GROMACS .gro file of C-alpha atoms in nm:
model
   99
    1GLU     CA    1   1.536   0.773  -1.451
    2LYS     CA    2   1.516   1.131  -1.642
    3ARG     CA    3   1.186   1.167  -1.668
    4PHE     CA    4   1.178   1.067  -1.311
    5ASN     CA    5   1.359   1.402  -1.254
    6VAL     CA    6   1.233   1.666  -1.414
    7ALA     CA    7   0.889   1.493  -1.253
    8ILE     CA    8   1.039   1.542  -0.942
    9THR     CA    9   1.253   1.866  -0.962
   10ARG     CA   10   0.897   2.068  -1.105
   11ALA     CA   11   0.778   2.150  -0.780
   12GLN     CA   12   0.883   2.522  -0.595
   13ALA     CA   13   0.666   2.514  -0.365
   14LEU     CA   14   0.527   2.138  -0.238
   15LEU     CA   15   0.522   1.836  -0.396
   16ILE     CA   16   0.281   1.565  -0.278
   17MET     CA   17   0.407   1.202  -0.354
   18ILE     CA   18   0.071   0.939  -0.373
   19GLY     CA   19   0.152   0.556  -0.385
   20ASN     CA   20   0.193   0.249  -0.227
   21PRO     CA   21   0.608   0.291  -0.075
   22PHE     CA   22   0.652  -0.117  -0.068
   23THR     CA   23   0.564  -0.107  -0.489
   24LEU     CA   24   0.735   0.175  -0.465
   25GLU     CA   25   1.051   0.084  -0.322
   26THR     CA   26   1.140  -0.150  -0.615
   27ASP     CA   27   1.274   0.099  -0.817
   28PRO     CA   28   1.600   0.243  -0.710
   29ASN     CA   29   1.500   0.639  -0.799
   30TRP     CA   30   1.184   0.663  -0.562
   31LYS     CA   31   1.387   0.360  -0.274
   32SER     CA   32   1.568   0.685  -0.292
   33MET     CA   33   1.327   0.891  -0.323
   34ILE     CA   34   1.105   0.776   0.004
   35ASP     CA   35   1.392   0.715   0.255
   36HIS     CA   36   1.544   1.051   0.161
   37VAL     CA   37   1.136   1.194   0.299
   38VAL     CA   38   1.145   0.927   0.568
   39ASP     CA   39   1.456   1.003   0.683
   40GLY     CA   40   1.368   1.413   0.642
   41GLY     CA   41   1.065   1.377   0.810
   42GLY     CA   42   0.807   1.455   0.580
   43TYR     CA   43   0.671   1.085   0.520
   44THR     CA   44   0.268   0.995   0.624
   45GLY     CA   45   0.072   0.704   0.529
   46ALA     CA   46   0.061   0.407   0.623
   47ASP     CA   47   0.345   0.284   0.853
   48TYR     CA   48   0.625   0.228   0.642
   49THR     CA   49   0.946   0.047   0.777
   50LYS     CA   50   1.276   0.048   0.512
   51LYS     CA   51   1.339  -0.249   0.373
   52GLU     CA   52   1.617  -0.263   0.520
   53GLN     CA   53   1.489  -0.250   0.860
   54ARG     CA   54   1.274  -0.480   0.827
   55ASN     CA   55   1.232  -0.845   0.988
   56ASP     CA   56   1.248  -1.037   0.669
   57SER     CA   57   1.086  -1.307   0.807
   58ARG     CA   58   0.716  -1.183   0.718
   59SER     CA   59   0.689  -0.969   0.374
   60ALA     CA   60   0.595  -0.627   0.371
   61ILE     CA   61   0.218  -0.652   0.357
   62GLU     CA   62   0.183  -0.942   0.634
   63ASP     CA   63   0.374  -0.611   0.830
   64VAL     CA   64   0.126  -0.374   0.731
   65PHE     CA   65  -0.184  -0.628   0.772
   66SER     CA   66  -0.058  -0.785   1.090
   67GLY     CA   67  -0.321  -0.614   1.311
   68ILE     CA   68  -0.584  -0.635   1.130
   69GLN     CA   69  -0.851  -0.929   1.291
   70LEU     CA   70  -1.090  -1.057   0.965
   71HIS     CA   71  -1.277  -1.324   1.121
   72ASP     CA   72  -1.224  -1.531   1.416
   73GLU     CA   73  -1.312  -1.915   1.261
   74ASP     CA   74  -1.417  -1.996   1.583
   75SER     CA   75  -1.704  -1.777   1.727
   76ASP     CA   76  -2.039  -1.819   1.691
   77ASP     CA   77  -2.182  -1.516   1.450
   78ASP     CA   78  -2.123  -1.682   1.190
   79GLU     CA   79  -2.449  -1.579   1.044
   80ASP     CA   80  -2.352  -1.210   1.045
   81PHE     CA   81  -2.029  -1.307   0.870
   82VAL     CA   82  -1.985  -1.309   0.431
   83ALA     CA   83  -1.688  -1.365   0.241
   84VAL     CA   84  -1.606  -1.140  -0.008
   85SER     CA   85  -1.305  -1.153  -0.185
   86HIS     CA   86  -1.209  -0.831  -0.357
   87VAL     CA   87  -1.207  -0.925  -0.686
   88THR     CA   88  -1.583  -0.921  -0.611
   89ALA     CA   89  -1.574  -0.631  -0.447
   90GLN     CA   90  -1.449  -0.425  -0.698
   91GLU     CA   91  -1.684  -0.603  -0.973
   92GLY     CA   92  -2.003  -0.357  -0.824
   93PRO     CA   93  -2.312  -0.461  -0.790
   94ALA     CA   94  -2.442  -0.690  -1.027
   95TRP     CA   95  -2.718  -0.478  -1.092
   96ARG     CA   96  -2.485  -0.264  -1.286
   97SER     CA   97  -2.392  -0.536  -1.552
   98GLU     CA   98  -2.863  -0.585  -1.596
   99GLU     CA   99  -3.009  -0.513  -1.865
   0.00000   0.00000   0.00000
């Protein structure tokens, strides 16, 4: 808590915070900071709704991705669709590990 306070109060003109608000809100200090910034109109980024105001039937990540359609299973153009997991996508190309 003390380090958080020191880090936040060092800024003299501008403070830019980069992070996932859904993850940060699990900490009471960050939740308070995020709520303060949102209430003051200083928040930009992914659509964010305070935890108390969100629909409890879905998780926060489901709220963020609810409008995205990745693949229509009923479509006929399956030859162009390749499923890649997020782990595979982060591994990098196979030729990098070849020697």
